[in-house]
Amino acid sequence: MKLIVAVQAAVTDDLADAEPSWQDLHAIELERPLIDAEVDLLDVQISLLDRPVSELGQRRLRRATNKVLAERRKASNRGVAVRAGDAA
């Protein structure tokens, strides 16, 4: 019987690179306000899924959308990579 083995090295051989570097963690911290604003927007959108949109719901959605846009503007002015996507 002939054994078939992988020609490439195993993917998990070097686990030293498995942890994020301090540069990665710092970049995440710089993006934290934007991430929080997007989570808040998602919470508002989810809360409006199962009920008709009222005036209060429209205000909450508009406020959350404006917060995301403001945080994206701040992040892009800082030079943080902001993914292109729809705010609403």
PDB file of C-alpha atoms in Angstrom:
ATOM      1  CA  MET A   1       0.000   0.000   0.000  1.00  0.00           C
ATOM      2  CA  LYS A   2       1.327   3.422  -0.942  1.00  0.00           C
ATOM      3  CA  LEU A   3       0.847   6.274   1.563  1.00  0.00           C
ATOM      4  CA  ILE A   4      -0.296   9.641   0.316  1.00  0.00           C
ATOM      5  CA  VAL A   5       1.016  12.563   2.353  1.00  0.00           C
ATOM      6  CA  ALA A   6       0.593  16.296   2.009  1.00  0.00           C
ATOM      7  CA  VAL A   7       3.340  18.114   0.169  1.00  0.00           C
ATOM      8  CA  GLN A   8       2.702  21.318   2.106  1.00  0.00           C
ATOM      9  CA  ALA A   9       3.474  21.906   5.748  1.00  0.00           C
ATOM     10  CA  ALA A  10       0.583  21.591   8.148  1.00  0.00           C
ATOM     11  CA  VAL A  11      -1.429  24.758   8.634  1.00  0.00           C
ATOM     12  CA  THR A  12      -1.253  24.632  12.419  1.00  0.00           C
ATOM     13  CA  ASP A  13       2.490  24.040  12.735  1.00  0.00           C
ATOM     14  CA  ASP A  14       3.345  27.597  13.770  1.00  0.00           C
ATOM     15  CA  LEU A  15       0.879  28.840  16.391  1.00  0.00           C
ATOM     16  CA  ALA A  16       3.055  31.823  17.352  1.00  0.00           C
ATOM     17  CA  ASP A  17       1.126  34.004  14.891  1.00  0.00           C
ATOM     18  CA  ALA A  18      -2.277  32.954  16.229  1.00  0.00           C
ATOM     19  CA  GLU A  19      -2.554  35.906  18.627  1.00  0.00           C
ATOM     20  CA  PRO A  20      -3.233  39.436  17.376  1.00  0.00           C
ATOM     21  CA  SER A  21      -0.321  41.819  17.573  1.00  0.00           C
ATOM     22  CA  TRP A  22      -0.433  45.018  19.602  1.00  0.00           C
ATOM     23  CA  GLN A  23      -0.840  46.926  16.313  1.00  0.00           C
ATOM     24  CA  ASP A  24      -3.961  44.889  15.532  1.00  0.00           C
ATOM     25  CA  LEU A  25      -5.369  45.507  19.011  1.00  0.00           C
ATOM     26  CA  HIS A  26      -4.622  49.222  18.736  1.00  0.00           C
ATOM     27  CA  ALA A  27      -6.394  49.405  15.358  1.00  0.00           C
ATOM     28  CA  ILE A  28      -9.430  47.695  16.870  1.00  0.00           C
ATOM     29  CA  GLU A  29      -9.458  50.193  19.743  1.00  0.00           C
ATOM     30  CA  LEU A  30      -9.366  53.058  17.260  1.00  0.00           C
ATOM     31  CA  GLU A  31     -12.384  51.564  15.495  1.00  0.00           C
ATOM     32  CA  ARG A  32     -14.288  50.858  18.732  1.00  0.00           C
ATOM     33  CA  PRO A  33     -16.569  53.970  18.577  1.00  0.00           C
ATOM     34  CA  LEU A  34     -17.569  53.064  15.022  1.00  0.00           C
ATOM     35  CA  ILE A  35     -18.195  49.448  15.982  1.00  0.00           C
ATOM     36  CA  ASP A  36     -20.357  50.545  18.924  1.00  0.00           C
ATOM     37  CA  ALA A  37     -22.334  52.946  16.716  1.00  0.00           C
ATOM     38  CA  GLU A  38     -22.951  50.204  14.139  1.00  0.00           C
ATOM     39  CA  VAL A  39     -24.105  47.808  16.877  1.00  0.00           C
ATOM     40  CA  ASP A  40     -26.513  50.471  18.174  1.00  0.00           C
ATOM     41  CA  LEU A  41     -27.866  50.978  14.644  1.00  0.00           C
ATOM     42  CA  LEU A  42     -28.346  47.238  14.261  1.00  0.00           C
ATOM     43  CA  ASP A  43     -30.204  47.099  17.588  1.00  0.00           C
ATOM     44  CA  VAL A  44     -32.583  49.835  16.414  1.00  0.00           C
ATOM     45  CA  GLN A  45     -33.136  48.100  13.077  1.00  0.00           C
ATOM     46  CA  ILE A  46     -33.870  44.799  14.805  1.00  0.00           C
ATOM     47  CA  SER A  47     -36.285  46.458  17.222  1.00  0.00           C
ATOM     48  CA  LEU A  48     -38.211  47.952  14.291  1.00  0.00           C
ATOM     49  CA  LEU A  49     -38.588  44.651  12.440  1.00  0.00           C
ATOM     50  CA  ASP A  50     -41.596  43.345  14.336  1.00  0.00           C
ATOM     51  CA  ARG A  51     -43.643  46.510  14.719  1.00  0.00           C
ATOM     52  CA  PRO A  52     -44.871  49.316  12.519  1.00  0.00           C
ATOM     53  CA  VAL A  53     -42.472  52.246  12.339  1.00  0.00           C
ATOM     54  CA  SER A  54     -43.720  55.067  14.545  1.00  0.00           C
ATOM     55  CA  GLU A  55     -42.438  58.612  14.748  1.00  0.00           C
ATOM     56  CA  LEU A  56     -40.325  57.635  17.747  1.00  0.00           C
ATOM     57  CA  GLY A  57     -38.909  54.669  15.831  1.00  0.00           C
ATOM     58  CA  GLN A  58     -38.048  56.892  12.876  1.00  0.00           C
ATOM     59  CA  ARG A  59     -36.225  59.303  15.190  1.00  0.00           C
ATOM     60  CA  ARG A  60     -34.275  56.496  16.837  1.00  0.00           C
ATOM     61  CA  LEU A  61     -33.309  55.105  13.430  1.00  0.00           C
ATOM     62  CA  ARG A  62     -32.301  58.519  12.098  1.00  0.00           C
ATOM     63  CA  ARG A  63     -30.281  59.281  15.244  1.00  0.00           C
ATOM     64  CA  ALA A  64     -28.472  55.930  15.102  1.00  0.00           C
ATOM     65  CA  THR A  65     -27.773  56.365  11.382  1.00  0.00           C
ATOM     66  CA  ASN A  66     -26.376  59.851  11.946  1.00  0.00           C
ATOM     67  CA  LYS A  67     -24.181  58.530  14.745  1.00  0.00           C
ATOM     68  CA  VAL A  68     -22.739  55.848  12.447  1.00  0.00           C
ATOM     69  CA  LEU A  69     -22.091  58.408   9.717  1.00  0.00           C
ATOM     70  CA  ALA A  70     -20.400  60.766  12.180  1.00  0.00           C
ATOM     71  CA  GLU A  71     -18.168  57.975  13.513  1.00  0.00           C
ATOM     72  CA  ARG A  72     -17.279  56.909   9.963  1.00  0.00           C
ATOM     73  CA  ARG A  73     -16.321  60.486   9.178  1.00  0.00           C
ATOM     74  CA  LYS A  74     -14.142  60.672  12.306  1.00  0.00           C
ATOM     75  CA  ALA A  75     -12.521  57.331  11.512  1.00  0.00           C
ATOM     76  CA  SER A  76     -11.793  58.286   7.921  1.00  0.00           C
ATOM     77  CA  ASN A  77     -10.300  61.599   9.067  1.00  0.00           C
ATOM     78  CA  ARG A  78      -8.028  59.643  11.450  1.00  0.00           C
ATOM     79  CA  GLY A  79      -6.993  57.390   8.580  1.00  0.00           C
ATOM     80  CA  VAL A  80      -8.601  54.226   9.947  1.00  0.00           C
ATOM     81  CA  ALA A  81      -9.762  51.885   7.199  1.00  0.00           C
ATOM     82  CA  VAL A  82     -13.551  52.171   7.023  1.00  0.00           C
ATOM     83  CA  ARG A  83     -15.423  49.540   5.077  1.00  0.00           C
ATOM     84  CA  ALA A  84     -17.717  50.836   2.396  1.00  0.00           C
ATOM     85  CA  GLY A  85     -21.290  49.977   3.203  1.00  0.00           C
ATOM     86  CA  ASP A  86     -24.736  51.364   3.628  1.00  0.00           C
ATOM     87  CA  ALA A  87     -25.368  53.069   6.949  1.00  0.00           C
ATOM     88  CA  ALA A  88     -29.059  52.266   7.002  1.00  0.00           C
TER      89      ALA A  88
END
